XYZ file of N, CA and C in Angstrom:
426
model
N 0.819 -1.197 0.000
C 0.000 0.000 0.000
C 0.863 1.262 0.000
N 1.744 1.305 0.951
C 2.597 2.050 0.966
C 3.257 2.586 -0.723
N 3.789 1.689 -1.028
C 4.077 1.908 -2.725
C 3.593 2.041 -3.347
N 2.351 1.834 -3.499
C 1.604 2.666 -4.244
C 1.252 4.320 -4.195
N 1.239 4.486 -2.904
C 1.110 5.429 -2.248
C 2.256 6.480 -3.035
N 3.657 5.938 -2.837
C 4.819 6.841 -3.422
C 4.871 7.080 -4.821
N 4.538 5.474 -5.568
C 4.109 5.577 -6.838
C 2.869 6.707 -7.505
N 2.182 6.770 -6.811
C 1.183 7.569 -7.470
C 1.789 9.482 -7.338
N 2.575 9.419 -5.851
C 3.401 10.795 -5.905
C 4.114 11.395 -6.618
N 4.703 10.271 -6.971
C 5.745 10.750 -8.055
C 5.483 11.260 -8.998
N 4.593 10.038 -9.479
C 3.567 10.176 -10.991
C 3.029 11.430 -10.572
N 2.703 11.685 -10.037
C 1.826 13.317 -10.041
C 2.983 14.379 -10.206
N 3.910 13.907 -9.468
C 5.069 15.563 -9.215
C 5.839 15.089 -10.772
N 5.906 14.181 -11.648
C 6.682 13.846 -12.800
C 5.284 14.874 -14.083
N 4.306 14.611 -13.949
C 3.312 15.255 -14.753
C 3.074 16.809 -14.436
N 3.277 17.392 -13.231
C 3.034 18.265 -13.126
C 4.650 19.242 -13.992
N 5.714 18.797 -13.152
C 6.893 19.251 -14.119
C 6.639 19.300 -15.251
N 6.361 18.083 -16.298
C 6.319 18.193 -17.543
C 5.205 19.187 -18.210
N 3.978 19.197 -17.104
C 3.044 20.267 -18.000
C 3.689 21.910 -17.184
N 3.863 22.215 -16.571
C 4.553 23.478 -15.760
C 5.775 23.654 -17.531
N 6.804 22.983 -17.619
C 7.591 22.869 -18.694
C 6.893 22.993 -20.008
N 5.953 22.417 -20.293
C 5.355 22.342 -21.636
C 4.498 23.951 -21.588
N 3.797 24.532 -20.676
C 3.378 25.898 -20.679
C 4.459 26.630 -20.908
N 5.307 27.017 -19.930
C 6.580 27.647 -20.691
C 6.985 27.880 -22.166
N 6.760 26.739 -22.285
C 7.473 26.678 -23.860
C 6.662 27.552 -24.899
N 5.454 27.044 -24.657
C 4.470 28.012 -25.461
C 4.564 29.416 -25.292
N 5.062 29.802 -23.990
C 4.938 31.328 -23.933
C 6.025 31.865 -24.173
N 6.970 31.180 -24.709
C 8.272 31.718 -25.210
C 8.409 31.793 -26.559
N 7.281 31.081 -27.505
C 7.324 31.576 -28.829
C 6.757 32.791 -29.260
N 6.175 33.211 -28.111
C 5.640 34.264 -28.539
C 6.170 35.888 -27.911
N 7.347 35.624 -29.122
C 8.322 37.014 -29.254
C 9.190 37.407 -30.666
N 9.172 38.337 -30.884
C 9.669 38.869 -32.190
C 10.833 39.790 -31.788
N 12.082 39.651 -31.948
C 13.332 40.440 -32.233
C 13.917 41.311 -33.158
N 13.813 42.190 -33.367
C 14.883 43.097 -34.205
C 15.520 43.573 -33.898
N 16.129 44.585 -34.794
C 17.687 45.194 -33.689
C 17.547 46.107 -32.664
N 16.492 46.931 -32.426
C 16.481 48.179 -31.533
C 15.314 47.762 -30.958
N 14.198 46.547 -31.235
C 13.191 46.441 -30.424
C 12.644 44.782 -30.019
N 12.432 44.128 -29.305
C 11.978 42.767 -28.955
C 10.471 43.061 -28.497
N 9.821 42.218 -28.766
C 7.898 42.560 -28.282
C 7.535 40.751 -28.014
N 7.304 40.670 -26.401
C 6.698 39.524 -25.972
C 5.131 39.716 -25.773
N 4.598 38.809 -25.270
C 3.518 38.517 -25.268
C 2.695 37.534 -24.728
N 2.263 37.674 -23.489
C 1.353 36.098 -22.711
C 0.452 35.629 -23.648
N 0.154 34.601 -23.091
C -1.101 34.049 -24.257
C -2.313 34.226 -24.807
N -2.598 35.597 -24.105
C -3.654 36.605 -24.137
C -3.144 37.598 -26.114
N -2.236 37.505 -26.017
C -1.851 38.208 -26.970
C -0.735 37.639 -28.305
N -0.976 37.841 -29.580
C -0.424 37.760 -30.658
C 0.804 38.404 -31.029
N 2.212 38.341 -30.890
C 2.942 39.402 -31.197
C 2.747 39.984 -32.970
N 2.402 39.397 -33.426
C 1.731 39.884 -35.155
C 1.098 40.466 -35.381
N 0.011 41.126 -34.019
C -0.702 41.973 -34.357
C -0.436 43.347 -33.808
N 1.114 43.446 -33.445
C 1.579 44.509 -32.592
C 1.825 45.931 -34.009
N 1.760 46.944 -33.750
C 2.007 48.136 -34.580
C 3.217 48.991 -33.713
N 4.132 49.717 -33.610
C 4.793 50.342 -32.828
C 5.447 51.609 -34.299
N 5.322 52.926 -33.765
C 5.756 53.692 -34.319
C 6.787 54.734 -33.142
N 7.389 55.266 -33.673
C 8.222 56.617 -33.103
C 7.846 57.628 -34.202
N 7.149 58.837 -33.256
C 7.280 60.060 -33.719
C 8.104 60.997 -33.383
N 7.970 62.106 -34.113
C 9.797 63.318 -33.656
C 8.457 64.771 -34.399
N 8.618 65.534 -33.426
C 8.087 66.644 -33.959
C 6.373 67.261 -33.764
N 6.300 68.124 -33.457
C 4.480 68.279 -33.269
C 4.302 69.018 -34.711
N 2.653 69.461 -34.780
C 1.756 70.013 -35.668
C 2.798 69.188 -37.312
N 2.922 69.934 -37.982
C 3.058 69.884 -39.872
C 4.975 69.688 -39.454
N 4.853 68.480 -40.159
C 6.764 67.747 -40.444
C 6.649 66.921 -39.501
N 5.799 66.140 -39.002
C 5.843 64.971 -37.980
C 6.575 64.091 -38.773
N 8.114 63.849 -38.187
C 8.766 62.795 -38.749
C 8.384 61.440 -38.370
N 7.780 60.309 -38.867
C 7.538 58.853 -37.981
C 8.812 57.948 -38.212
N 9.072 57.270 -37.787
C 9.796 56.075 -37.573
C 8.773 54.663 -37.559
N 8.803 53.890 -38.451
C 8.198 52.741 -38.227
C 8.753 51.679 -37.483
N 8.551 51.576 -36.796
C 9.428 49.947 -35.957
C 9.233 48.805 -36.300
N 7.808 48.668 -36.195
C 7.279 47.148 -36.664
C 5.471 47.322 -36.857
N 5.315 46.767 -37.788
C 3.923 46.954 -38.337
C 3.490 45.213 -38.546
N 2.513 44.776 -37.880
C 1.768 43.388 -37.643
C 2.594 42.664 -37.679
N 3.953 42.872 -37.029
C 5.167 41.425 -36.605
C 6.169 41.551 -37.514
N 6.016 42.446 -38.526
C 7.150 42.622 -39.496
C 8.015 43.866 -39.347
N 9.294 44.362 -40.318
C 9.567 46.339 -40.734
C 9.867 45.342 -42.446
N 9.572 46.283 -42.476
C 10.136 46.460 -44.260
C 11.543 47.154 -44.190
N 10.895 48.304 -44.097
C 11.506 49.933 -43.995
C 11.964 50.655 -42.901
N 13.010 50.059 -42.336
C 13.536 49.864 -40.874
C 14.338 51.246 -40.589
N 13.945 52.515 -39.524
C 14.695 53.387 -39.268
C 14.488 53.542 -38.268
N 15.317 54.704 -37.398
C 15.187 54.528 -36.036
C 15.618 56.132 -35.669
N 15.171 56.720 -34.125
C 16.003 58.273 -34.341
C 17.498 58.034 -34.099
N 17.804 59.129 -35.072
C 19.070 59.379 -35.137
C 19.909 60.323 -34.140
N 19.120 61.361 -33.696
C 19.867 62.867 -32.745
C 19.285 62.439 -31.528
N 19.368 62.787 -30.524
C 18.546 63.316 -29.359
C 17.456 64.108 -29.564
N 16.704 64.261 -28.574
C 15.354 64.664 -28.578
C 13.873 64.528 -28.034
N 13.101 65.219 -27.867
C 11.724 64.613 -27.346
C 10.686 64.038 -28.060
N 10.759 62.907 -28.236
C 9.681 61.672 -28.839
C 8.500 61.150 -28.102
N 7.605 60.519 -29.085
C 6.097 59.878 -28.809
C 6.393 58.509 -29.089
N 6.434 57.626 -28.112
C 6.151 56.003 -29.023
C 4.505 55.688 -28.961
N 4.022 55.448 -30.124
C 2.575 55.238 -30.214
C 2.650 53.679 -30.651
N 1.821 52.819 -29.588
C 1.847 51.476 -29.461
C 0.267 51.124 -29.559
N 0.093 50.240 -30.751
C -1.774 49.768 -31.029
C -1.355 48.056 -31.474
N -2.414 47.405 -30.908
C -2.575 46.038 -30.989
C -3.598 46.111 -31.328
N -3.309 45.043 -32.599
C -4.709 44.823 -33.396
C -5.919 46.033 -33.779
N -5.236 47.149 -34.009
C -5.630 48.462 -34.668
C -6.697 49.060 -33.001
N -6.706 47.596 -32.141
C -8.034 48.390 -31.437
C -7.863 49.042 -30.190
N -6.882 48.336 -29.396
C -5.980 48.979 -28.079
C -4.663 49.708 -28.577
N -4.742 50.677 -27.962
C -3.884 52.094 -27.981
C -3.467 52.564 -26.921
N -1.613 52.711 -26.732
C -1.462 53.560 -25.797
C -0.038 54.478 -26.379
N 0.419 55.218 -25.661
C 1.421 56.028 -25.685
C 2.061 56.402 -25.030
N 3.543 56.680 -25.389
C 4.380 57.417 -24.233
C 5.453 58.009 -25.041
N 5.185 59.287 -24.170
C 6.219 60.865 -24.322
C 7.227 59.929 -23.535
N 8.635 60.662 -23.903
C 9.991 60.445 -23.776
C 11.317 61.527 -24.579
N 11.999 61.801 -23.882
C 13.046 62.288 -24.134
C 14.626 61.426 -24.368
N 15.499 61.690 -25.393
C 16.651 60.942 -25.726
C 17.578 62.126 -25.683
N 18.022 61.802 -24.505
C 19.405 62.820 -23.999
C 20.755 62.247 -24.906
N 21.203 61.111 -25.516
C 22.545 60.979 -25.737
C 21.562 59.916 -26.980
N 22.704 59.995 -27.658
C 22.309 59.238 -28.969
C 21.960 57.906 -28.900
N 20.537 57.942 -29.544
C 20.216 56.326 -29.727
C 20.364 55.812 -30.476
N 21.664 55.951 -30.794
C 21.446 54.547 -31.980
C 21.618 53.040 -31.131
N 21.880 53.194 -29.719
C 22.380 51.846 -29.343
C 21.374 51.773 -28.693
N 19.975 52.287 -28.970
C 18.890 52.040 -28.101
C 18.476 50.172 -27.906
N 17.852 49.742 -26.788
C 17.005 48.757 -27.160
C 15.236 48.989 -26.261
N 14.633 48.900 -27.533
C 12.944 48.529 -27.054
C 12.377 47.685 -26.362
N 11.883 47.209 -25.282
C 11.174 45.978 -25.138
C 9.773 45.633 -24.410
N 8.755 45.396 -25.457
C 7.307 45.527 -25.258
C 6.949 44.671 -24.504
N 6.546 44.211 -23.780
C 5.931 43.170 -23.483
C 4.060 43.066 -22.708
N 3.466 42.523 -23.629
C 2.445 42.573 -23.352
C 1.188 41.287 -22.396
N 0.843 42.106 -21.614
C 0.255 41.076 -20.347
C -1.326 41.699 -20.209
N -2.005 40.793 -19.884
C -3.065 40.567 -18.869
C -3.456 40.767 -17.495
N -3.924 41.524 -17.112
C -4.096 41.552 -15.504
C -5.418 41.878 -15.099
N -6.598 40.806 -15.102
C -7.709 40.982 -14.918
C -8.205 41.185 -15.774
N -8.783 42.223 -15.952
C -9.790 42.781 -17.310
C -9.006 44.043 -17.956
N -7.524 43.931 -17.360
C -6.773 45.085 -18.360
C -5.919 44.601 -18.826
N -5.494 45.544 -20.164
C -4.382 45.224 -20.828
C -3.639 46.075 -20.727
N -2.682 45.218 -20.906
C -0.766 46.337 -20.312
C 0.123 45.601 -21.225
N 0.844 47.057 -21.010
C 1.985 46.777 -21.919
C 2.996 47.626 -21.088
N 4.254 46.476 -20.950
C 5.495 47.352 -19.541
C 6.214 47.403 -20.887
N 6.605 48.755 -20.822
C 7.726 49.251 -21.942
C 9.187 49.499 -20.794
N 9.790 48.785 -21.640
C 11.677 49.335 -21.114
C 12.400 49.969 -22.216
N 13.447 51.119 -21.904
C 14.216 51.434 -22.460
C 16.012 51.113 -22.065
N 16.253 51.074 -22.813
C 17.934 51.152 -22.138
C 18.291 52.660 -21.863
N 18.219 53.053 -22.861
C 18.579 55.024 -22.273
C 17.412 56.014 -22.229
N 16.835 55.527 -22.058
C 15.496 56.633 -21.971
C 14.574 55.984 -20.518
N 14.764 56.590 -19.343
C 14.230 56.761 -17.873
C 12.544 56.370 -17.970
N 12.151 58.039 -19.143
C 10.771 57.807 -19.164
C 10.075 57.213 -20.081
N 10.701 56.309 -20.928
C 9.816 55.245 -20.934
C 9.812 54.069 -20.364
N 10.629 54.208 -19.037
C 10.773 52.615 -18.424
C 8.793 52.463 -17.426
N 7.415 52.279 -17.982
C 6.686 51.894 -17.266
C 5.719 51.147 -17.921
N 5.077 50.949 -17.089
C 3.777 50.183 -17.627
C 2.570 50.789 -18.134
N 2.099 50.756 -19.731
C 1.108 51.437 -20.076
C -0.313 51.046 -19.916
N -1.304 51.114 -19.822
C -2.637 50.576 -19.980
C -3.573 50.755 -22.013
N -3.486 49.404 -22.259
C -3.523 49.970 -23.589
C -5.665 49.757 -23.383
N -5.875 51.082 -24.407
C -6.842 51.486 -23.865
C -7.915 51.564 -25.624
């Protein structure tokens, strides 16, 4: 009785590892890399349907920067000077958020990293920068 007893423990703590392991895995395909930006994503979310732009400039000469448009760039640029920028972030054309930021020292060695989560009945997206302070937070995409 006893052995069975251990037998059936095991068997439980051997299945639970393997499915704990097998979730993981799934939530690690879902990320896209390029050079200045990476965009994850829980299972709540598609990284293919991510849009990310950089703007430079208010009213007439809004320069954009495209980053990545539904998981892809074609037409890959990034800012070049210092300056005060908008990153405008939309999933699946229907959640929208944004964040003002300033680039004190040159980005070209910037890195982006989106990552998008679930928390109840909201959606978030924690943005990091490497040199830019204010965009290190968590947005509510809305």
């Amino acid at each position: 009785m006893k052995t069975k007893i251990y037998l059936l423990i095991i068997l439980i703590q051997v299945v639970f590892v393997f499915d704990t392991h097998a979730q993981k895995a799934v939530a690690d395909t879902n990320k896209i890399s390029f050079k200045n930006i990476t965009i994850t994503g829980d299972r709540f979310f598609d990284v293919k349907k991510v849009n990310a732009v950089i703007t430079e400039g208010l009213g007439e000469g809004v320069r954009k920067y495209q980053l990545i448009a539904n998981g892809l760039t074609t037409d890959y640029n990034f800012p070049l000077s210092t300056g005060l920028y908008h990153l405008l972030i939309s999933y699946n054309d229907k959640l929208k958020a944004s964040v003002l930021f300033l680039y004190s020292s040159d980005p070209a060695t910037e890195i982006i990293t989106l990552h998008f989560y679930k928390e109840g009945r909201l959606s978030l997206c924690k943005v990091t920068s490497k040199l830019s302070d204010d965009m290190n937070k968590v947005v509510i995409l809305e």
